[in-house]
């Protein structure tokens, strides 16, 4: 799938169980692998990054098995001695795998190669390598200095003393050293050089090491003392918390889209720093409640989210969600101290600025901050995701501004949350569409307009767009089979629908487009794929709150495949010809029933035979044959089903 079209949403509400935390999953796997004894890991995240770690452990000779489908794994720990002494490990784009594995393998006396995808080879690892070299590790850069791929060779490890590591580029370097040092059995002190960023992630590392029996003492966030001892011991069974970063999208959805949205799997007892995203949301005016194992968010009691100016160094991942929430704030917002965004899955500062501008925001991109001015009106856009799961997940929230969004390469969410879009659409309520398709003169126009009126919904007569294109083409002398030129006309059509009137370039053509010449012309231009493509977005723009009734030939199949209700209206050719005859005579237009019948049959045949969006009843559409029915009966039939 190259892209995913998300419909405009009315709001969000509901409850959701979170997938396991990526940070906890990969740390726990490595600790369980290095520990003495077997560890049962429950609720492990199923995702690409975790698969990379599992694959690597298997290659290193660590035995693990999966029990059933609900994230239960059994890992047989190797007691600090990596069984396979030579291996080539591919770690994709998983920073939580390559950094700690580099450290652990550098201290374990084997010969290894660690590589990843192209982007991984642009993500720095030099500060970690420098730290490990102080311990006597032998590590070589295969390509650029400071970046993977790496060759790890058996070194003369001299643990003990003091190791210095920089903490201001990625906290994962410190995490990697902390987790690996107990393998040496010697007390070692780590000194952090530079201001440590993302401190809550270090807290996760220390907490998990403690659960595996290694208590690190620390002085502020500058010195960490890893004790001498026998290394890690399995705690038996360990539960992986829900992912607090993943929770941010749903909590933001509740804050933007009304709510309440409740996430289960993280709460105030969580060891993940990203639960503090909830506090940030509160500063935006959202109403947030928290239990030990759940968090719930809803919109401010009144008005929009409040503009904010926040230092987000402690929650760099969840901060991305705030960048998109800024679109919904009541004024300009500033996200500060987020320079680490530049070395993540992509340069997130640049990527976020570019994509926010596409939906209408004006954005200032600083070296370590973003200033975001929300637009008056969000614009539909195709969002590029840069192989970054969080870009894809964040931008789904734009739909809560009743704005449709296309997410390019949506499968990048597999990195941490393969089922993300299903979860999102389970809590977000799309603006409902009632699609009514069928052949000419089946009564769908009248029925659709009345249903729309009864429900207070917008109404789209898609046939009128094809009629307008035919008329505009004929007026400019463009042959109706000249696909390129007719499509250009369709793309630029200057039409205005207002109070039941249709105005084409200042000319009221409401009646004119109903004439047979436009009917026949419409059927011809409607068979051209480029014309249909050119009208797609224009039709989707009719989807506005509180809902839309759309009628035509491909409303349920192509334009609104996610329509809440689909109907297929039809009637016998004789009855349809009679209805058309009566309409024309009533309007004082000349008509002949035989030629109308013939025209209808020809048009049906053309609409059904064309290669793109042929007219047909969909399996999920309700069939309504109006041959023996009055308009009132048909309207009542549709309303009854919709209201059900
Ligand atoms: O519904 P109508 O008679 O106004 O449609 C005019 C022509 O446009 C008809 O020949 C079929 C075509 N059409 C289409 O191909 N797809 C639509 N969604 C609507 C109309």
PDB file of C-alpha atoms in Angstrom, residues 322-496:
ATOM      1  CA  UNK A 322       2.221  18.098  20.615  1.00  0.00           C
ATOM      2  CA  UNK A 323       3.552  19.589  17.389  1.00  0.00           C
ATOM      3  CA  UNK A 324       0.444  18.326  15.608  1.00  0.00           C
ATOM      4  CA  UNK A 325      -1.808  19.250  18.546  1.00  0.00           C
ATOM      5  CA  UNK A 326      -0.488  22.800  18.056  1.00  0.00           C
ATOM      6  CA  UNK A 327      -2.605  22.938  14.880  1.00  0.00           C
ATOM      7  CA  UNK A 328      -5.629  22.982  17.158  1.00  0.00           C
ATOM      8  CA  UNK A 329      -4.380  25.590  19.637  1.00  0.00           C
ATOM      9  CA  UNK A 330      -5.772  29.090  20.043  1.00  0.00           C
ATOM     10  CA  UNK A 331      -2.490  30.789  19.149  1.00  0.00           C
ATOM     11  CA  UNK A 332       1.165  30.332  18.173  1.00  0.00           C
ATOM     12  CA  UNK A 333       2.963  27.512  20.015  1.00  0.00           C
ATOM     13  CA  UNK A 334       6.625  26.866  20.714  1.00  0.00           C
ATOM     14  CA  UNK A 335       8.263  23.456  21.292  1.00  0.00           C
ATOM     15  CA  UNK A 336      11.708  23.982  22.818  1.00  0.00           C
ATOM     16  CA  UNK A 337      14.860  21.941  23.480  1.00  0.00           C
ATOM     17  CA  UNK A 338      14.157  19.194  20.964  1.00  0.00           C
ATOM     18  CA  UNK A 339      17.453  19.096  19.047  1.00  0.00           C
ATOM     19  CA  UNK A 340      17.581  15.289  19.468  1.00  0.00           C
ATOM     20  CA  UNK A 341      14.793  15.128  16.865  1.00  0.00           C
ATOM     21  CA  UNK A 342      17.482  15.625  14.221  1.00  0.00           C
ATOM     22  CA  UNK A 343      19.138  12.241  14.822  1.00  0.00           C
ATOM     23  CA  UNK A 344      16.024  10.078  15.077  1.00  0.00           C
ATOM     24  CA  UNK A 345      14.391   7.965  12.377  1.00  0.00           C
ATOM     25  CA  UNK A 346      14.601  11.060  10.185  1.00  0.00           C
ATOM     26  CA  UNK A 347      15.478  14.696  10.822  1.00  0.00           C
ATOM     27  CA  UNK A 348      12.204  15.191  12.615  1.00  0.00           C
ATOM     28  CA  UNK A 349      12.567  18.954  13.007  1.00  0.00           C
ATOM     29  CA  UNK A 350      12.783  19.444   9.261  1.00  0.00           C
ATOM     30  CA  UNK A 351      10.195  16.776   8.459  1.00  0.00           C
ATOM     31  CA  UNK A 352       7.669  18.104  10.957  1.00  0.00           C
ATOM     32  CA  UNK A 353       8.058  21.693   9.722  1.00  0.00           C
ATOM     33  CA  UNK A 354       7.592  20.655   6.086  1.00  0.00           C
ATOM     34  CA  UNK A 355       4.500  18.550   6.690  1.00  0.00           C
ATOM     35  CA  UNK A 356       2.828  20.995   9.099  1.00  0.00           C
ATOM     36  CA  UNK A 357       3.148  23.664   6.410  1.00  0.00           C
ATOM     37  CA  UNK A 358       1.330  21.379   3.960  1.00  0.00           C
ATOM     38  CA  UNK A 359      -1.815  21.417   6.102  1.00  0.00           C
ATOM     39  CA  UNK A 360      -1.707  25.212   6.347  1.00  0.00           C
ATOM     40  CA  UNK A 361       0.366  26.046   9.458  1.00  0.00           C
ATOM     41  CA  UNK A 362       3.142  28.575   9.289  1.00  0.00           C
ATOM     42  CA  UNK A 363       6.211  27.133  10.953  1.00  0.00           C
ATOM     43  CA  UNK A 364       9.566  28.483  12.034  1.00  0.00           C
ATOM     44  CA  UNK A 365      12.203  25.762  12.270  1.00  0.00           C
ATOM     45  CA  UNK A 366      14.992  26.664  14.685  1.00  0.00           C
ATOM     46  CA  UNK A 367      18.113  24.624  15.475  1.00  0.00           C
ATOM     47  CA  UNK A 368      16.401  23.062  18.481  1.00  0.00           C
ATOM     48  CA  UNK A 369      12.856  24.422  18.435  1.00  0.00           C
ATOM     49  CA  UNK A 370       9.706  24.789  16.357  1.00  0.00           C
ATOM     50  CA  UNK A 371       7.312  27.704  16.397  1.00  0.00           C
ATOM     51  CA  UNK A 372       3.947  26.743  14.975  1.00  0.00           C
ATOM     52  CA  UNK A 373       1.164  29.143  14.041  1.00  0.00           C
ATOM     53  CA  UNK A 374      -2.058  27.175  13.586  1.00  0.00           C
ATOM     54  CA  UNK A 375      -3.955  27.832  10.366  1.00  0.00           C
ATOM     55  CA  UNK A 376      -7.422  29.363  10.340  1.00  0.00           C
ATOM     56  CA  UNK A 377      -8.506  26.378   8.257  1.00  0.00           C
ATOM     57  CA  UNK A 378      -6.711  23.077   7.867  1.00  0.00           C
ATOM     58  CA  UNK A 379      -6.019  22.033   4.282  1.00  0.00           C
ATOM     59  CA  UNK A 380      -6.243  18.460   3.046  1.00  0.00           C
ATOM     60  CA  UNK A 381      -2.764  17.234   2.119  1.00  0.00           C
ATOM     61  CA  UNK A 382      -0.691  14.197   1.238  1.00  0.00           C
ATOM     62  CA  UNK A 383       1.712  13.728   4.133  1.00  0.00           C
ATOM     63  CA  UNK A 384       5.157  12.255   3.538  1.00  0.00           C
ATOM     64  CA  UNK A 385       6.345  10.071   6.400  1.00  0.00           C
ATOM     65  CA  UNK A 386      10.128   9.727   5.824  1.00  0.00           C
ATOM     66  CA  UNK A 387      10.117   6.089   6.957  1.00  0.00           C
ATOM     67  CA  UNK A 388       9.299   7.461  10.412  1.00  0.00           C
ATOM     68  CA  UNK A 389       6.466   5.734  12.260  1.00  0.00           C
ATOM     69  CA  UNK A 390       5.820   8.762  14.448  1.00  0.00           C
ATOM     70  CA  UNK A 391       5.328  11.098  11.493  1.00  0.00           C
ATOM     71  CA  UNK A 392       2.626   8.759  10.188  1.00  0.00           C
ATOM     72  CA  UNK A 393       0.893   8.359  13.531  1.00  0.00           C
ATOM     73  CA  UNK A 394       1.020  12.061  14.445  1.00  0.00           C
ATOM     74  CA  UNK A 395      -0.511  13.266  11.224  1.00  0.00           C
ATOM     75  CA  UNK A 396      -3.567  11.040  11.534  1.00  0.00           C
ATOM     76  CA  UNK A 397      -4.662  13.586  14.167  1.00  0.00           C
ATOM     77  CA  UNK A 398      -5.141  16.267  11.506  1.00  0.00           C
ATOM     78  CA  UNK A 399      -8.324  14.443  10.466  1.00  0.00           C
ATOM     79  CA  UNK A 400      -9.892  15.512  13.770  1.00  0.00           C
ATOM     80  CA  UNK A 401     -10.076  19.006  12.297  1.00  0.00           C
ATOM     81  CA  UNK A 402     -12.705  17.615   9.886  1.00  0.00           C
ATOM     82  CA  UNK A 403      -9.917  17.518   7.311  1.00  0.00           C
ATOM     83  CA  UNK A 404      -9.089  14.541   5.142  1.00  0.00           C
ATOM     84  CA  UNK A 405      -5.456  13.459   5.024  1.00  0.00           C
ATOM     85  CA  UNK A 406      -3.445  11.100   2.869  1.00  0.00           C
ATOM     86  CA  UNK A 407      -0.650   9.275   4.690  1.00  0.00           C
ATOM     87  CA  UNK A 408       2.074   8.180   2.284  1.00  0.00           C
ATOM     88  CA  UNK A 409       3.832   4.882   3.029  1.00  0.00           C
ATOM     89  CA  UNK A 410       1.613   4.138   6.044  1.00  0.00           C
ATOM     90  CA  UNK A 411       3.329   0.825   6.721  1.00  0.00           C
ATOM     91  CA  UNK A 412       6.215   2.624   8.390  1.00  0.00           C
ATOM     92  CA  UNK A 413       4.116   2.316  11.570  1.00  0.00           C
ATOM     93  CA  UNK A 414       5.163  -1.346  11.679  1.00  0.00           C
ATOM     94  CA  UNK A 415       8.327  -0.158  13.413  1.00  0.00           C
ATOM     95  CA  UNK A 416       6.486   0.153  16.701  1.00  0.00           C
ATOM     96  CA  UNK A 417       2.735  -0.144  16.148  1.00  0.00           C
ATOM     97  CA  UNK A 418       1.583  -2.299  13.226  1.00  0.00           C
ATOM     98  CA  UNK A 419      -2.120  -1.953  14.084  1.00  0.00           C
ATOM     99  CA  UNK A 420      -2.016   1.801  14.628  1.00  0.00           C
ATOM    100  CA  UNK A 421      -4.473   2.891  11.953  1.00  0.00           C
ATOM    101  CA  UNK A 422      -7.042   0.281  12.941  1.00  0.00           C
ATOM    102  CA  UNK A 423      -6.787   1.488  16.527  1.00  0.00           C
ATOM    103  CA  UNK A 424      -7.057   5.118  15.469  1.00  0.00           C
ATOM    104  CA  UNK A 425     -10.147   4.558  13.338  1.00  0.00           C
ATOM    105  CA  UNK A 426     -11.703   2.587  16.186  1.00  0.00           C
ATOM    106  CA  UNK A 427     -11.721   5.679  18.411  1.00  0.00           C
ATOM    107  CA  UNK A 428     -12.170   8.388  15.765  1.00  0.00           C
ATOM    108  CA  UNK A 429     -15.637   8.940  14.289  1.00  0.00           C
ATOM    109  CA  UNK A 430     -15.554   9.643  10.577  1.00  0.00           C
ATOM    110  CA  UNK A 431     -17.977  12.201   9.166  1.00  0.00           C
ATOM    111  CA  UNK A 432     -20.695   9.826   7.948  1.00  0.00           C
ATOM    112  CA  UNK A 433     -21.426   9.431   4.254  1.00  0.00           C
ATOM    113  CA  UNK A 434     -24.556   7.909   2.791  1.00  0.00           C
ATOM    114  CA  UNK A 435     -23.700   6.743  -0.717  1.00  0.00           C
ATOM    115  CA  UNK A 436     -26.571   6.328  -3.148  1.00  0.00           C
ATOM    116  CA  UNK A 437     -25.556   4.899  -6.505  1.00  0.00           C
ATOM    117  CA  UNK A 438     -27.612   3.732  -9.447  1.00  0.00           C
ATOM    118  CA  UNK A 439     -28.469   4.266 -13.095  1.00  0.00           C
ATOM    119  CA  UNK A 440     -29.917   7.462 -14.589  1.00  0.00           C
ATOM    120  CA  UNK A 441     -33.443   8.374 -13.604  1.00  0.00           C
ATOM    121  CA  UNK A 442     -33.643   5.692 -10.936  1.00  0.00           C
ATOM    122  CA  UNK A 443     -34.855   8.427  -8.601  1.00  0.00           C
ATOM    123  CA  UNK A 444     -31.589   8.619  -6.666  1.00  0.00           C
ATOM    124  CA  UNK A 445     -31.222  12.383  -7.162  1.00  0.00           C
ATOM    125  CA  UNK A 446     -34.573  13.213  -5.627  1.00  0.00           C
ATOM    126  CA  UNK A 447     -34.236  10.606  -2.903  1.00  0.00           C
ATOM    127  CA  UNK A 448     -30.702  11.688  -1.991  1.00  0.00           C
ATOM    128  CA  UNK A 449     -31.645  15.375  -1.810  1.00  0.00           C
ATOM    129  CA  UNK A 450     -34.617  14.625   0.467  1.00  0.00           C
ATOM    130  CA  UNK A 451     -32.615  12.309   2.727  1.00  0.00           C
ATOM    131  CA  UNK A 452     -29.941  15.012   3.039  1.00  0.00           C
ATOM    132  CA  UNK A 453     -32.561  17.568   3.971  1.00  0.00           C
ATOM    133  CA  UNK A 454     -34.177  15.284   6.527  1.00  0.00           C
ATOM    134  CA  UNK A 455     -30.834  14.647   8.230  1.00  0.00           C
ATOM    135  CA  UNK A 456     -29.419  18.152   7.880  1.00  0.00           C
ATOM    136  CA  UNK A 457     -26.533  16.704   5.842  1.00  0.00           C
ATOM    137  CA  UNK A 458     -24.677  18.162   2.864  1.00  0.00           C
ATOM    138  CA  UNK A 459     -25.669  16.833  -0.541  1.00  0.00           C
ATOM    139  CA  UNK A 460     -23.461  15.908  -3.488  1.00  0.00           C
ATOM    140  CA  UNK A 461     -24.956  15.356  -6.931  1.00  0.00           C
ATOM    141  CA  UNK A 462     -21.789  13.968  -8.531  1.00  0.00           C
ATOM    142  CA  UNK A 463     -23.454  13.606 -11.937  1.00  0.00           C
ATOM    143  CA  UNK A 464     -23.717  17.385 -12.114  1.00  0.00           C
ATOM    144  CA  UNK A 465     -19.908  17.598 -12.022  1.00  0.00           C
ATOM    145  CA  UNK A 466     -19.612  15.360 -15.106  1.00  0.00           C
ATOM    146  CA  UNK A 467     -22.371  17.391 -16.770  1.00  0.00           C
ATOM    147  CA  UNK A 468     -20.500  20.605 -15.968  1.00  0.00           C
ATOM    148  CA  UNK A 469     -17.261  19.215 -17.366  1.00  0.00           C
ATOM    149  CA  UNK A 470     -19.057  18.230 -20.596  1.00  0.00           C
ATOM    150  CA  UNK A 471     -20.653  21.670 -20.857  1.00  0.00           C
ATOM    151  CA  UNK A 472     -17.410  23.512 -20.166  1.00  0.00           C
ATOM    152  CA  UNK A 473     -15.572  21.345 -22.720  1.00  0.00           C
ATOM    153  CA  UNK A 474     -18.218  21.924 -25.381  1.00  0.00           C
ATOM    154  CA  UNK A 475     -18.149  25.653 -24.684  1.00  0.00           C
ATOM    155  CA  UNK A 476     -14.407  25.796 -25.200  1.00  0.00           C
ATOM    156  CA  UNK A 477     -14.581  23.645 -28.314  1.00  0.00           C
ATOM    157  CA  UNK A 478     -12.652  20.742 -26.780  1.00  0.00           C
ATOM    158  CA  UNK A 479     -13.654  17.364 -28.253  1.00  0.00           C
ATOM    159  CA  UNK A 480     -15.223  15.181 -25.535  1.00  0.00           C
ATOM    160  CA  UNK A 481     -12.817  12.322 -26.239  1.00  0.00           C
ATOM    161  CA  UNK A 482      -9.680  14.437 -25.784  1.00  0.00           C
ATOM    162  CA  UNK A 483      -8.847  12.966 -22.385  1.00  0.00           C
ATOM    163  CA  UNK A 484      -5.935  15.225 -21.496  1.00  0.00           C
ATOM    164  CA  UNK A 485      -7.677  18.494 -22.284  1.00  0.00           C
ATOM    165  CA  UNK A 486     -11.023  17.470 -20.795  1.00  0.00           C
ATOM    166  CA  UNK A 487      -9.255  16.363 -17.611  1.00  0.00           C
ATOM    167  CA  UNK A 488      -7.527  19.732 -17.430  1.00  0.00           C
ATOM    168  CA  UNK A 489     -10.941  21.398 -17.667  1.00  0.00           C
ATOM    169  CA  UNK A 490     -12.239  19.102 -14.913  1.00  0.00           C
ATOM    170  CA  UNK A 491      -9.330  19.987 -12.631  1.00  0.00           C
ATOM    171  CA  UNK A 492      -9.881  23.730 -13.042  1.00  0.00           C
ATOM    172  CA  UNK A 493     -13.687  23.805 -13.185  1.00  0.00           C
ATOM    173  CA  UNK A 494     -14.756  27.180 -11.731  1.00  0.00           C
ATOM    174  CA  UNK A 495     -18.074  26.096 -10.295  1.00  0.00           C
ATOM    175  CA  UNK A 496     -20.027  27.260  -7.319  1.00  0.00           C
TER     176      UNK A 496
END
